[in-house]
GROMACS .gro file of N, CA and C in nm:
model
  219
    1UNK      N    1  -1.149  -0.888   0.607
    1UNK     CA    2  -1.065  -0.774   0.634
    1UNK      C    3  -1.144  -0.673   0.719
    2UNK      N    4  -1.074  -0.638   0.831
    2UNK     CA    5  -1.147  -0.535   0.919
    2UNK      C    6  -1.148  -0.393   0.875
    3UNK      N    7  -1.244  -0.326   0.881
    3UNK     CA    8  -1.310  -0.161   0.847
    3UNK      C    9  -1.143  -0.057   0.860
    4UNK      N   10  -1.147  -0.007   0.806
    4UNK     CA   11  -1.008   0.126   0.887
    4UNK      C   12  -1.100   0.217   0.917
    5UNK      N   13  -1.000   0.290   1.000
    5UNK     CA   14  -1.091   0.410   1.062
    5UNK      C   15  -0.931   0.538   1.082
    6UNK      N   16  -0.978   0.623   0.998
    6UNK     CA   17  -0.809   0.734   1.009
    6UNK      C   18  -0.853   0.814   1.126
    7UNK      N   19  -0.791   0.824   1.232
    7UNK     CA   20  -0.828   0.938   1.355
    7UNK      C   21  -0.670   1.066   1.309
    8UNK      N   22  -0.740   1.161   1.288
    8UNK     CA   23  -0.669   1.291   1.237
    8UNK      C   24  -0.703   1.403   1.356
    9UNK      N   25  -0.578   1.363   1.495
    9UNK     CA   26  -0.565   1.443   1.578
    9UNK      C   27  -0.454   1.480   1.648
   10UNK      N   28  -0.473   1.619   1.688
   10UNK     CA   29  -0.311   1.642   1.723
   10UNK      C   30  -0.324   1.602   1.851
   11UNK      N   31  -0.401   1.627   1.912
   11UNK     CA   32  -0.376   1.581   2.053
   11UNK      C   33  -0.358   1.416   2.087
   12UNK      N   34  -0.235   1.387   2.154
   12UNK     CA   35  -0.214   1.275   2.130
   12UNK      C   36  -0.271   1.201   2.259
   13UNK      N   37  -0.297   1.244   2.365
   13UNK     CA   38  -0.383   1.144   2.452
   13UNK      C   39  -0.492   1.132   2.368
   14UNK      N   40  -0.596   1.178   2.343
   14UNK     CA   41  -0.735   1.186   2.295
   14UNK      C   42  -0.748   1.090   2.185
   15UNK      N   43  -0.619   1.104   2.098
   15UNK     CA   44  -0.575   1.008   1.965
   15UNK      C   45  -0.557   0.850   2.036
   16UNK      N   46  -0.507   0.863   2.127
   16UNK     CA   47  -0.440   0.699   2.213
   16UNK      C   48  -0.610   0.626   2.247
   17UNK      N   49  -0.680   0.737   2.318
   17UNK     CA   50  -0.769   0.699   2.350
   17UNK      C   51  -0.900   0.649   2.284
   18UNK      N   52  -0.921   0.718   2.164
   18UNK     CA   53  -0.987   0.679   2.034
   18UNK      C   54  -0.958   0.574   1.991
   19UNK      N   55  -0.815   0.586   1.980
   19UNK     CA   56  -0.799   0.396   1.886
   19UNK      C   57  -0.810   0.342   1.919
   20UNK      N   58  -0.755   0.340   2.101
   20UNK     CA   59  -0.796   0.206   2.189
   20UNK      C   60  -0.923   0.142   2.191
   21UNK      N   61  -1.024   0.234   2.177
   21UNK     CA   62  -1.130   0.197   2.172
   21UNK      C   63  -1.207   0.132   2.081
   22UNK      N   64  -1.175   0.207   1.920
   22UNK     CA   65  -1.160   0.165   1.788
   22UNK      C   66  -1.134   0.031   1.766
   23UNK      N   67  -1.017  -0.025   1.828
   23UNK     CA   68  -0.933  -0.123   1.823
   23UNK      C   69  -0.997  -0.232   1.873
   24UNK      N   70  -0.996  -0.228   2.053
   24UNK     CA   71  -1.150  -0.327   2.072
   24UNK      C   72  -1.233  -0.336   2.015
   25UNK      N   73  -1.307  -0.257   1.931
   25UNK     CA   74  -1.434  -0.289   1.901
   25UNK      C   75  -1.401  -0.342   1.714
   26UNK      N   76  -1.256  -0.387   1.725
   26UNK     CA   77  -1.270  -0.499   1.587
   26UNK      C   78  -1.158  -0.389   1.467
   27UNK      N   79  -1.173  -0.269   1.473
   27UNK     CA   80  -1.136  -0.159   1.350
   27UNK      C   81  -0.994  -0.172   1.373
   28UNK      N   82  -0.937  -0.175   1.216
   28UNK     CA   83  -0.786  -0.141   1.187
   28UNK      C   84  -0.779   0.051   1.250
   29UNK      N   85  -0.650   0.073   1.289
   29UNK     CA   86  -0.682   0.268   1.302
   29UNK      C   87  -0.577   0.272   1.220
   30UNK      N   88  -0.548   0.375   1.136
   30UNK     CA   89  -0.457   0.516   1.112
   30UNK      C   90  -0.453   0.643   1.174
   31UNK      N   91  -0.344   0.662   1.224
   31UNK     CA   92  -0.323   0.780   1.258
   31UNK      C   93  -0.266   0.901   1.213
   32UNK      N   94  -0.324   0.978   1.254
   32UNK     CA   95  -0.228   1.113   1.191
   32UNK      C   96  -0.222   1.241   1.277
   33UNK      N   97  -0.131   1.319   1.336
   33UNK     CA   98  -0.137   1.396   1.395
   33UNK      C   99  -0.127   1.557   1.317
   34UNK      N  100  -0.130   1.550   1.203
   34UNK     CA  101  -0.148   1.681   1.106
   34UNK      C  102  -0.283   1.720   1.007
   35UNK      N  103  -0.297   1.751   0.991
   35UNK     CA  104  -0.370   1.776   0.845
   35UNK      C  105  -0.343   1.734   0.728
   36UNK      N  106  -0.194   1.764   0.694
   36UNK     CA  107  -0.126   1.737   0.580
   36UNK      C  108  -0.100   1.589   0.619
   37UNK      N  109  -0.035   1.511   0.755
   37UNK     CA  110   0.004   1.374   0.727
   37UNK      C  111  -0.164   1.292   0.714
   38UNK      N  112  -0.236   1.324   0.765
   38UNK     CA  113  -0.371   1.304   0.715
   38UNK      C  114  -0.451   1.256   0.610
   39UNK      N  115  -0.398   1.351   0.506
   39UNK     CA  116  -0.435   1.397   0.379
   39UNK      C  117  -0.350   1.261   0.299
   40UNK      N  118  -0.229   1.234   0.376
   40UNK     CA  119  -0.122   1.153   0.298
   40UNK      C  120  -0.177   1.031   0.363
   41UNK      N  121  -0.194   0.995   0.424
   41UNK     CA  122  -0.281   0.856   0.475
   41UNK      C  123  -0.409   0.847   0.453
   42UNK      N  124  -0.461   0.944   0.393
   42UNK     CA  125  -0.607   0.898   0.357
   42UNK      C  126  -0.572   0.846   0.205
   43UNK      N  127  -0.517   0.932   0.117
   43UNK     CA  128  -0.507   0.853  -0.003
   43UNK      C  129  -0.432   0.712   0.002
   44UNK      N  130  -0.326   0.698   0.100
   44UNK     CA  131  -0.270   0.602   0.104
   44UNK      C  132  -0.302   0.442   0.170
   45UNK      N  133  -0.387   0.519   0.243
   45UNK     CA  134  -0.448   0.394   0.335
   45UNK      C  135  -0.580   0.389   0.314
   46UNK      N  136  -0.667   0.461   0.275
   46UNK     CA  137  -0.815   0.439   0.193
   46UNK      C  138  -0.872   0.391   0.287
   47UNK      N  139  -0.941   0.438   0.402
   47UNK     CA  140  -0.995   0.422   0.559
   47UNK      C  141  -1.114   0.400   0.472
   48UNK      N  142  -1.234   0.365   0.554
   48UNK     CA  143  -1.362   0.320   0.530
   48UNK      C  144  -1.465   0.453   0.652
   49UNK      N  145  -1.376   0.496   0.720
   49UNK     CA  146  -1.445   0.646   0.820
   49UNK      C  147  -1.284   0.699   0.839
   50UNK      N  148  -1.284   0.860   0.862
   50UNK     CA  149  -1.231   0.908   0.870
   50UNK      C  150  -1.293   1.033   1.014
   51UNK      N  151  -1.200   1.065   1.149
   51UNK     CA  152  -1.230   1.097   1.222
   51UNK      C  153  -1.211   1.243   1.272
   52UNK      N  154  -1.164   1.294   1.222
   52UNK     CA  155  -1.102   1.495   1.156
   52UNK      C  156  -1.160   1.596   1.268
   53UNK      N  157  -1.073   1.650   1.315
   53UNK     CA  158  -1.013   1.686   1.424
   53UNK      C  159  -1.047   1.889   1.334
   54UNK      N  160  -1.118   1.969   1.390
   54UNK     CA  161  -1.142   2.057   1.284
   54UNK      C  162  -0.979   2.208   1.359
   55UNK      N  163  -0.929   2.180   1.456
   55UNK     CA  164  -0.818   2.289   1.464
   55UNK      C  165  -0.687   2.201   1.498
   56UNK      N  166  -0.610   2.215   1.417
   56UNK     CA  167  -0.491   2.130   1.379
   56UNK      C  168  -0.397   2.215   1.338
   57UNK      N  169  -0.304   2.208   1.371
   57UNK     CA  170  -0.176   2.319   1.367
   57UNK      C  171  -0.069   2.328   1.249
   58UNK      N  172  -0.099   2.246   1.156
   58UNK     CA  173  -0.096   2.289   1.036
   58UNK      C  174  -0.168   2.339   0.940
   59UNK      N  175  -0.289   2.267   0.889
   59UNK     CA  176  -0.414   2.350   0.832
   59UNK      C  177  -0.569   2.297   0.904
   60UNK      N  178  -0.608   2.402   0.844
   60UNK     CA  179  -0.773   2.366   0.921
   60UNK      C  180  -0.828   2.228   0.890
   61UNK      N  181  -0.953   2.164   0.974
   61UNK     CA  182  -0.935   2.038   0.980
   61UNK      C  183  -1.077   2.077   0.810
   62UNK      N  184  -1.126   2.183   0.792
   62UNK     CA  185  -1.201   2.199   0.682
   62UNK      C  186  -1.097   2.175   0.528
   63UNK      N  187  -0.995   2.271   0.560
   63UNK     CA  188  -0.917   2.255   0.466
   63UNK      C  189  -0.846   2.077   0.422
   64UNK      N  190  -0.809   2.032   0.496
   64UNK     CA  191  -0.788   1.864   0.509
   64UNK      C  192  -0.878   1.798   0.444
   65UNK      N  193  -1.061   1.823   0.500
   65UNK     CA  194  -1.130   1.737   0.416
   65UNK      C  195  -1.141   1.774   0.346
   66UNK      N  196  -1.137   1.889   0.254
   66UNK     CA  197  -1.160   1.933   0.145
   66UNK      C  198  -1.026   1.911   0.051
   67UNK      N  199  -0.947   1.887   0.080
   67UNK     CA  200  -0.781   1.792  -0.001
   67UNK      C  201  -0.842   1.662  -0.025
   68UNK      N  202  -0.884   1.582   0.081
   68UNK     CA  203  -0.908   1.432   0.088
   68UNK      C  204  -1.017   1.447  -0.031
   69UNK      N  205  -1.117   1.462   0.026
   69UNK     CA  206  -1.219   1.501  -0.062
   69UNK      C  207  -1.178   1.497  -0.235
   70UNK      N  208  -1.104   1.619  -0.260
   70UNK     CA  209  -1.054   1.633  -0.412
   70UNK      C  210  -0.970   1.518  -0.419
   71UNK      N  211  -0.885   1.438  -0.382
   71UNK     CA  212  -0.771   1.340  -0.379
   71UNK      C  213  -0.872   1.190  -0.395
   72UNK      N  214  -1.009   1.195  -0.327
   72UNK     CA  215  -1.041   1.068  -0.314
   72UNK      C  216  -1.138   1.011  -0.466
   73UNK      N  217  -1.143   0.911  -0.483
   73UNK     CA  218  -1.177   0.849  -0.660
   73UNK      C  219  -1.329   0.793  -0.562
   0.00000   0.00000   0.00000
């Protein structure tokens, strides 16, 4: 089973361009373009790296890891 990797960015070229790259080099991606949908795909999809984007237009990208963070076992 290949590594995940969650890229948590709003900007969506920059996001296209990350995974593409991600992707060649073997890694499942998740995406998320919020903080909060983020937060909901990290518990849900249990990435192995997570890539957090720190100004995001719902909450701060501090606030996000610090949800994941408390959410993760």
């Amino acid at each position: 089973m290949a590594q995940s990797v969650l890229i948590i960015e709003d900007n969506e070229h920059l996001r296209k361009i990350l995974a593409s790259i991600l992707r060649l080099s073997g890694y499942e991606i998740l995406e998320a373009n919020t903080g909060t949908q983020g937060v909901e795909k990290a518990a849900s999809g249990k990435p192995n790296l997570i890539l957090l984007d720190l100004d995001l237009p719902d909450i701060s990208g501090i606030d996000a890891a610090k949800r994941i963070k408390k959410n993760s076992k």
